Amino acid sequence: INYWCFYLPIQDMFGAGTDTTLAVLEWAMTELLRHPNVMQKLQDEVRSVAGGRTHITEEDLNVMPYLKAVIKEILRLHPPSPILIPRESMQDTKLMGYDIAIGTQVIVNNWAISTDPLYWDQPLEFQPERFLKSSIDVKGHDFELIPFGAGRRGCPGIGFTMVVNELVLANIVHQFDWTVPGGVVGDHTLDMSETTGLTAVSYT
């Protein structure tokens, strides 16, 4: 039996899931440091649900709407994969005046869509509240927010990834209070430059 045919796909799945999850949590912590009011509101929600318990469980996530809004806003403003996996045009088509021939490789700019001012108010601002009264989700049905892609070729790990991101971030803000070095607060405190690669992580 050629075990490599099983090992390589599994290695790709673990690698993709680890790298992107790390990027989301890194950006979440960075934005919370830059917006202490958001961090305080998130901590109040998480600690209220936790009560006297030391850890947040998966069942607790269902009653944390602000936590979910924070994660969605991170995925919108800092999608771990700014450019989605290429697709191939299955037929000749015309889109916005451009002729796209069958067999053409099509690349979707995920970041440009999720920060398009046609769909988002103040698109470059970190505002989790925008999702509190919105039905927009990341499951691929709302095309203005597709961090996991959409359709049959969407990310198969979306369910697992969302739970991990929410669970880890909830436990971090529940058990720790953190600030930038020296207690300096402000939008320009942290370097928000992004690296280049398959996933977009912060230099911070």
PDB file of C-alpha atoms in Angstrom:
ATOM      1  CA  ILE A   1       0.000   0.000   0.000  1.00  0.00           C
ATOM      2  CA  ASN A   2       1.284   3.441  -0.875  1.00  0.00           C
ATOM      3  CA  TYR A   3       0.723   5.269   2.418  1.00  0.00           C
ATOM      4  CA  TRP A   4       1.901   8.580   0.912  1.00  0.00           C
ATOM      5  CA  CYS A   5      -1.390   8.858  -0.983  1.00  0.00           C
ATOM      6  CA  PHE A   6      -3.115   9.098   2.427  1.00  0.00           C
ATOM      7  CA  TYR A   7      -0.435  11.080   4.279  1.00  0.00           C
ATOM      8  CA  LEU A   8      -0.063  14.048   1.925  1.00  0.00           C
ATOM      9  CA  PRO A   9      -3.772  15.059   1.764  1.00  0.00           C
ATOM     10  CA  ILE A  10      -4.047  14.773   5.566  1.00  0.00           C
ATOM     11  CA  GLN A  11      -0.890  16.840   5.970  1.00  0.00           C
ATOM     12  CA  ASP A  12      -2.384  19.519   3.699  1.00  0.00           C
ATOM     13  CA  MET A  13      -5.603  19.595   5.729  1.00  0.00           C
ATOM     14  CA  PHE A  14      -3.815  19.969   9.057  1.00  0.00           C
ATOM     15  CA  GLY A  15      -1.437  22.559   7.638  1.00  0.00           C
ATOM     16  CA  ALA A  16      -4.214  24.639   6.093  1.00  0.00           C
ATOM     17  CA  GLY A  17      -6.366  24.475   9.215  1.00  0.00           C
ATOM     18  CA  THR A  18      -3.529  25.370  11.586  1.00  0.00           C
ATOM     19  CA  ASP A  19      -2.117  28.284   9.588  1.00  0.00           C
ATOM     20  CA  THR A  20      -5.428  30.004   8.905  1.00  0.00           C
ATOM     21  CA  THR A  21      -6.742  29.554  12.454  1.00  0.00           C
ATOM     22  CA  LEU A  22      -3.530  31.048  13.816  1.00  0.00           C
ATOM     23  CA  ALA A  23      -3.918  34.048  11.505  1.00  0.00           C
ATOM     24  CA  VAL A  24      -7.516  34.698  12.630  1.00  0.00           C
ATOM     25  CA  LEU A  25      -6.625  34.546  16.324  1.00  0.00           C
ATOM     26  CA  GLU A  26      -3.561  36.729  15.836  1.00  0.00           C
ATOM     27  CA  TRP A  27      -5.601  39.415  14.089  1.00  0.00           C
ATOM     28  CA  ALA A  28      -8.353  39.118  16.710  1.00  0.00           C
ATOM     29  CA  MET A  29      -5.928  39.750  19.554  1.00  0.00           C
ATOM     30  CA  THR A  30      -4.334  42.625  17.658  1.00  0.00           C
ATOM     31  CA  GLU A  31      -7.646  44.359  16.945  1.00  0.00           C
ATOM     32  CA  LEU A  32      -8.820  43.876  20.537  1.00  0.00           C
ATOM     33  CA  LEU A  33      -5.628  45.531  21.771  1.00  0.00           C
ATOM     34  CA  ARG A  34      -6.264  48.453  19.416  1.00  0.00           C
ATOM     35  CA  HIS A  35      -9.909  48.714  20.521  1.00  0.00           C
ATOM     36  CA  PRO A  36     -10.064  48.238  24.304  1.00  0.00           C
ATOM     37  CA  ASN A  37     -13.750  49.179  24.329  1.00  0.00           C
ATOM     38  CA  VAL A  38     -14.495  46.162  22.124  1.00  0.00           C
ATOM     39  CA  MET A  39     -12.319  43.948  24.308  1.00  0.00           C
ATOM     40  CA  GLN A  40     -14.148  45.098  27.443  1.00  0.00           C
ATOM     41  CA  LYS A  41     -17.534  44.438  25.872  1.00  0.00           C
ATOM     42  CA  LEU A  42     -16.409  40.980  24.760  1.00  0.00           C
ATOM     43  CA  GLN A  43     -14.970  40.171  28.187  1.00  0.00           C
ATOM     44  CA  ASP A  44     -18.194  41.271  29.881  1.00  0.00           C
ATOM     45  CA  GLU A  45     -20.219  38.924  27.676  1.00  0.00           C
ATOM     46  CA  VAL A  46     -17.871  35.960  28.085  1.00  0.00           C
ATOM     47  CA  ARG A  47     -17.431  36.350  31.834  1.00  0.00           C
ATOM     48  CA  SER A  48     -21.147  36.782  32.352  1.00  0.00           C
ATOM     49  CA  VAL A  49     -21.844  33.508  30.560  1.00  0.00           C
ATOM     50  CA  ALA A  50     -19.021  31.709  32.366  1.00  0.00           C
ATOM     51  CA  GLY A  51     -20.222  32.760  35.801  1.00  0.00           C
ATOM     52  CA  GLY A  52     -17.802  31.271  38.302  1.00  0.00           C
ATOM     53  CA  ARG A  53     -16.361  28.680  35.919  1.00  0.00           C
ATOM     54  CA  THR A  54     -12.758  28.898  34.770  1.00  0.00           C
ATOM     55  CA  HIS A  55     -13.319  27.647  31.208  1.00  0.00           C
ATOM     56  CA  ILE A  56     -15.730  28.330  28.377  1.00  0.00           C
ATOM     57  CA  THR A  57     -17.256  25.262  26.751  1.00  0.00           C
ATOM     58  CA  GLU A  58     -18.575  24.711  23.246  1.00  0.00           C
ATOM     59  CA  GLU A  59     -22.142  24.859  24.558  1.00  0.00           C
ATOM     60  CA  ASP A  60     -21.520  28.384  25.888  1.00  0.00           C
ATOM     61  CA  LEU A  61     -20.794  29.692  22.387  1.00  0.00           C
ATOM     62  CA  ASN A  62     -24.471  29.573  21.432  1.00  0.00           C
ATOM     63  CA  VAL A  63     -25.271  32.436  23.824  1.00  0.00           C
ATOM     64  CA  MET A  64     -22.384  34.733  22.861  1.00  0.00           C
ATOM     65  CA  PRO A  65     -23.587  36.902  19.954  1.00  0.00           C
ATOM     66  CA  TYR A  66     -20.898  39.548  20.453  1.00  0.00           C
ATOM     67  CA  LEU A  67     -18.139  36.938  20.312  1.00  0.00           C
ATOM     68  CA  LYS A  68     -19.528  35.685  17.008  1.00  0.00           C
ATOM     69  CA  ALA A  69     -19.734  39.272  15.718  1.00  0.00           C
ATOM     70  CA  VAL A  70     -16.078  39.868  16.623  1.00  0.00           C
ATOM     71  CA  ILE A  71     -14.959  36.727  14.783  1.00  0.00           C
ATOM     72  CA  LYS A  72     -17.022  37.651  11.703  1.00  0.00           C
ATOM     73  CA  GLU A  73     -15.542  41.141  11.660  1.00  0.00           C
ATOM     74  CA  ILE A  74     -12.027  39.702  11.874  1.00  0.00           C
ATOM     75  CA  LEU A  75     -12.771  37.378   8.957  1.00  0.00           C
ATOM     76  CA  ARG A  76     -14.175  40.326   6.998  1.00  0.00           C
ATOM     77  CA  LEU A  77     -11.380  42.814   7.652  1.00  0.00           C
ATOM     78  CA  HIS A  78      -8.497  40.327   7.857  1.00  0.00           C
ATOM     79  CA  PRO A  79      -9.451  37.206   5.885  1.00  0.00           C
ATOM     80  CA  PRO A  80      -6.706  34.611   6.411  1.00  0.00           C
ATOM     81  CA  SER A  81      -6.818  33.820   2.686  1.00  0.00           C
ATOM     82  CA  PRO A  82      -7.182  37.188   0.904  1.00  0.00           C
ATOM     83  CA  ILE A  83      -7.110  35.416  -2.459  1.00  0.00           C
ATOM     84  CA  LEU A  84      -9.283  32.319  -2.713  1.00  0.00           C
ATOM     85  CA  ILE A  85      -8.206  29.086  -4.377  1.00  0.00           C
ATOM     86  CA  PRO A  86      -8.404  29.481  -8.191  1.00  0.00           C
ATOM     87  CA  ARG A  87     -11.423  28.210 -10.090  1.00  0.00           C
ATOM     88  CA  GLU A  88     -11.825  27.340 -13.763  1.00  0.00           C
ATOM     89  CA  SER A  89     -14.500  28.797 -16.016  1.00  0.00           C
ATOM     90  CA  MET A  90     -16.687  25.945 -17.250  1.00  0.00           C
ATOM     91  CA  GLN A  91     -18.160  27.893 -20.160  1.00  0.00           C
ATOM     92  CA  ASP A  92     -17.692  31.064 -22.159  1.00  0.00           C
ATOM     93  CA  THR A  93     -19.198  33.973 -20.276  1.00  0.00           C
ATOM     94  CA  LYS A  94     -19.256  37.751 -20.134  1.00  0.00           C
ATOM     95  CA  LEU A  95     -18.850  39.526 -16.795  1.00  0.00           C
ATOM     96  CA  MET A  96     -18.889  43.311 -16.334  1.00  0.00           C
ATOM     97  CA  GLY A  97     -17.880  43.798 -19.940  1.00  0.00           C
ATOM     98  CA  TYR A  98     -15.084  41.232 -19.876  1.00  0.00           C
ATOM     99  CA  ASP A  99     -15.103  38.096 -22.024  1.00  0.00           C
ATOM    100  CA  ILE A 100     -14.056  35.035 -20.027  1.00  0.00           C
ATOM    101  CA  ALA A 101     -13.331  32.007 -22.194  1.00  0.00           C
ATOM    102  CA  ILE A 102     -13.983  28.437 -21.157  1.00  0.00           C
ATOM    103  CA  GLY A 103     -10.998  26.981 -19.289  1.00  0.00           C
ATOM    104  CA  THR A 104      -9.844  30.369 -17.967  1.00  0.00           C
ATOM    105  CA  GLN A 105      -8.401  30.311 -14.472  1.00  0.00           C
ATOM    106  CA  VAL A 106     -10.408  32.687 -12.289  1.00  0.00           C
ATOM    107  CA  ILE A 107      -9.069  34.052  -8.997  1.00  0.00           C
ATOM    108  CA  VAL A 108     -11.435  35.677  -6.482  1.00  0.00           C
ATOM    109  CA  ASN A 109     -10.101  38.629  -4.479  1.00  0.00           C
ATOM    110  CA  ASN A 110     -11.748  37.835  -1.167  1.00  0.00           C
ATOM    111  CA  TRP A 111     -10.324  40.884   0.648  1.00  0.00           C
ATOM    112  CA  ALA A 112     -11.517  43.341  -2.009  1.00  0.00           C
ATOM    113  CA  ILE A 113     -15.054  41.963  -1.750  1.00  0.00           C
ATOM    114  CA  SER A 114     -15.192  42.090   2.050  1.00  0.00           C
ATOM    115  CA  THR A 115     -13.956  45.703   2.114  1.00  0.00           C
ATOM    116  CA  ASP A 116     -15.992  46.997  -0.828  1.00  0.00           C
ATOM    117  CA  PRO A 117     -17.730  50.278   0.145  1.00  0.00           C
ATOM    118  CA  LEU A 118     -20.664  49.296  -2.080  1.00  0.00           C
ATOM    119  CA  TYR A 119     -21.571  46.636   0.475  1.00  0.00           C
ATOM    120  CA  TRP A 120     -19.986  47.823   3.715  1.00  0.00           C
ATOM    121  CA  ASP A 121     -20.294  51.058   5.662  1.00  0.00           C
ATOM    122  CA  GLN A 122     -16.820  52.299   6.712  1.00  0.00           C
ATOM    123  CA  PRO A 123     -15.293  49.093   5.335  1.00  0.00           C
ATOM    124  CA  LEU A 124     -11.783  49.614   6.744  1.00  0.00           C
ATOM    125  CA  GLU A 125     -12.995  50.232  10.292  1.00  0.00           C
ATOM    126  CA  PHE A 126     -13.123  47.449  12.877  1.00  0.00           C
ATOM    127  CA  GLN A 127     -16.775  47.442  13.953  1.00  0.00           C
ATOM    128  CA  PRO A 128     -18.116  44.094  15.241  1.00  0.00           C
ATOM    129  CA  GLU A 129     -21.453  45.775  16.002  1.00  0.00           C
ATOM    130  CA  ARG A 130     -22.264  45.745  12.286  1.00  0.00           C
ATOM    131  CA  PHE A 131     -23.051  42.015  12.601  1.00  0.00           C
ATOM    132  CA  LEU A 132     -25.280  42.181  15.677  1.00  0.00           C
ATOM    133  CA  LYS A 133     -28.356  43.112  13.642  1.00  0.00           C
ATOM    134  CA  SER A 134     -27.291  41.506  10.380  1.00  0.00           C
ATOM    135  CA  SER A 135     -28.125  38.083   8.967  1.00  0.00           C
ATOM    136  CA  ILE A 136     -24.892  38.016   6.926  1.00  0.00           C
ATOM    137  CA  ASP A 137     -22.868  34.894   7.705  1.00  0.00           C
ATOM    138  CA  VAL A 138     -19.623  33.296   6.546  1.00  0.00           C
ATOM    139  CA  LYS A 139     -21.130  30.039   5.285  1.00  0.00           C
ATOM    140  CA  GLY A 140     -20.949  30.973   1.606  1.00  0.00           C
ATOM    141  CA  HIS A 141     -24.554  32.104   1.089  1.00  0.00           C
ATOM    142  CA  ASP A 142     -23.780  35.825   1.379  1.00  0.00           C
ATOM    143  CA  PHE A 143     -21.292  36.657  -1.366  1.00  0.00           C
ATOM    144  CA  GLU A 144     -20.154  39.923   0.240  1.00  0.00           C
ATOM    145  CA  LEU A 145     -18.493  37.812   2.950  1.00  0.00           C
ATOM    146  CA  ILE A 146     -16.867  34.582   1.743  1.00  0.00           C
ATOM    147  CA  PRO A 147     -13.673  33.992   3.791  1.00  0.00           C
ATOM    148  CA  PHE A 148     -14.164  30.239   3.300  1.00  0.00           C
ATOM    149  CA  GLY A 149     -15.213  30.465  -0.330  1.00  0.00           C
ATOM    150  CA  ALA A 150     -18.611  29.240  -1.499  1.00  0.00           C
ATOM    151  CA  GLY A 151     -20.317  26.389  -3.268  1.00  0.00           C
ATOM    152  CA  ARG A 152     -19.059  22.826  -3.618  1.00  0.00           C
ATOM    153  CA  ARG A 153     -15.436  23.998  -3.558  1.00  0.00           C
ATOM    154  CA  GLY A 154     -15.808  25.962  -0.332  1.00  0.00           C
ATOM    155  CA  CYS A 155     -13.578  25.148   2.638  1.00  0.00           C
ATOM    156  CA  PRO A 156     -14.658  21.788   4.134  1.00  0.00           C
ATOM    157  CA  GLY A 157     -13.352  22.770   7.575  1.00  0.00           C
ATOM    158  CA  ILE A 158     -15.565  25.812   8.117  1.00  0.00           C
ATOM    159  CA  GLY A 159     -17.571  24.299  10.994  1.00  0.00           C
ATOM    160  CA  PHE A 160     -14.505  23.078  12.865  1.00  0.00           C
ATOM    161  CA  THR A 161     -12.593  26.305  12.274  1.00  0.00           C
ATOM    162  CA  MET A 162     -15.362  28.593  13.531  1.00  0.00           C
ATOM    163  CA  VAL A 163     -15.763  26.604  16.746  1.00  0.00           C
ATOM    164  CA  VAL A 164     -12.007  26.560  17.389  1.00  0.00           C
ATOM    165  CA  ASN A 165     -11.650  30.313  16.784  1.00  0.00           C
ATOM    166  CA  GLU A 166     -14.607  31.170  19.011  1.00  0.00           C
ATOM    167  CA  LEU A 167     -13.645  28.751  21.772  1.00  0.00           C
ATOM    168  CA  VAL A 168      -9.991  29.790  21.954  1.00  0.00           C
ATOM    169  CA  LEU A 169     -10.694  33.532  21.807  1.00  0.00           C
ATOM    170  CA  ALA A 170     -13.453  33.252  24.428  1.00  0.00           C
ATOM    171  CA  ASN A 171     -11.161  31.438  26.857  1.00  0.00           C
ATOM    172  CA  ILE A 172      -8.315  33.889  26.276  1.00  0.00           C
ATOM    173  CA  VAL A 173     -10.401  36.990  27.014  1.00  0.00           C
ATOM    174  CA  HIS A 174     -12.074  35.218  29.934  1.00  0.00           C
ATOM    175  CA  GLN A 175      -8.875  34.280  31.716  1.00  0.00           C
ATOM    176  CA  PHE A 176      -6.552  37.139  30.786  1.00  0.00           C
ATOM    177  CA  ASP A 177      -6.475  40.935  30.745  1.00  0.00           C
ATOM    178  CA  TRP A 178      -3.874  42.302  28.376  1.00  0.00           C
ATOM    179  CA  THR A 179      -2.757  45.664  27.072  1.00  0.00           C
ATOM    180  CA  VAL A 180      -0.025  46.960  24.780  1.00  0.00           C
ATOM    181  CA  PRO A 181       3.424  47.490  26.398  1.00  0.00           C
ATOM    182  CA  GLY A 182       3.484  50.511  28.646  1.00  0.00           C
ATOM    183  CA  GLY A 183      -0.293  50.802  28.670  1.00  0.00           C
ATOM    184  CA  VAL A 184      -0.344  52.995  25.564  1.00  0.00           C
ATOM    185  CA  VAL A 185      -3.727  52.980  23.872  1.00  0.00           C
ATOM    186  CA  GLY A 186      -4.591  54.164  20.376  1.00  0.00           C
ATOM    187  CA  ASP A 187      -5.185  53.160  16.787  1.00  0.00           C
ATOM    188  CA  HIS A 188      -1.555  53.801  15.817  1.00  0.00           C
ATOM    189  CA  THR A 189       0.048  51.846  18.661  1.00  0.00           C
ATOM    190  CA  LEU A 190       0.529  48.605  16.746  1.00  0.00           C
ATOM    191  CA  ASP A 191       2.013  47.971  13.322  1.00  0.00           C
ATOM    192  CA  MET A 192      -0.842  46.593  11.218  1.00  0.00           C
ATOM    193  CA  SER A 193       1.310  45.718   8.206  1.00  0.00           C
ATOM    194  CA  GLU A 194       0.552  42.360   6.630  1.00  0.00           C
ATOM    195  CA  THR A 195       2.941  39.721   5.389  1.00  0.00           C
ATOM    196  CA  THR A 196       2.603  38.130   1.985  1.00  0.00           C
ATOM    197  CA  GLY A 197       1.929  34.456   1.504  1.00  0.00           C
ATOM    198  CA  LEU A 198      -0.902  31.937   1.302  1.00  0.00           C
ATOM    199  CA  THR A 199      -2.260  33.393   4.541  1.00  0.00           C
ATOM    200  CA  ALA A 200      -2.156  37.035   5.647  1.00  0.00           C
ATOM    201  CA  VAL A 201      -0.626  37.395   9.109  1.00  0.00           C
ATOM    202  CA  SER A 202       0.463  40.465  11.022  1.00  0.00           C
ATOM    203  CA  TYR A 203       4.015  41.681  11.595  1.00  0.00           C
ATOM    204  CA  THR A 204       2.988  42.652  15.165  1.00  0.00           C
TER     205      THR A 204
END
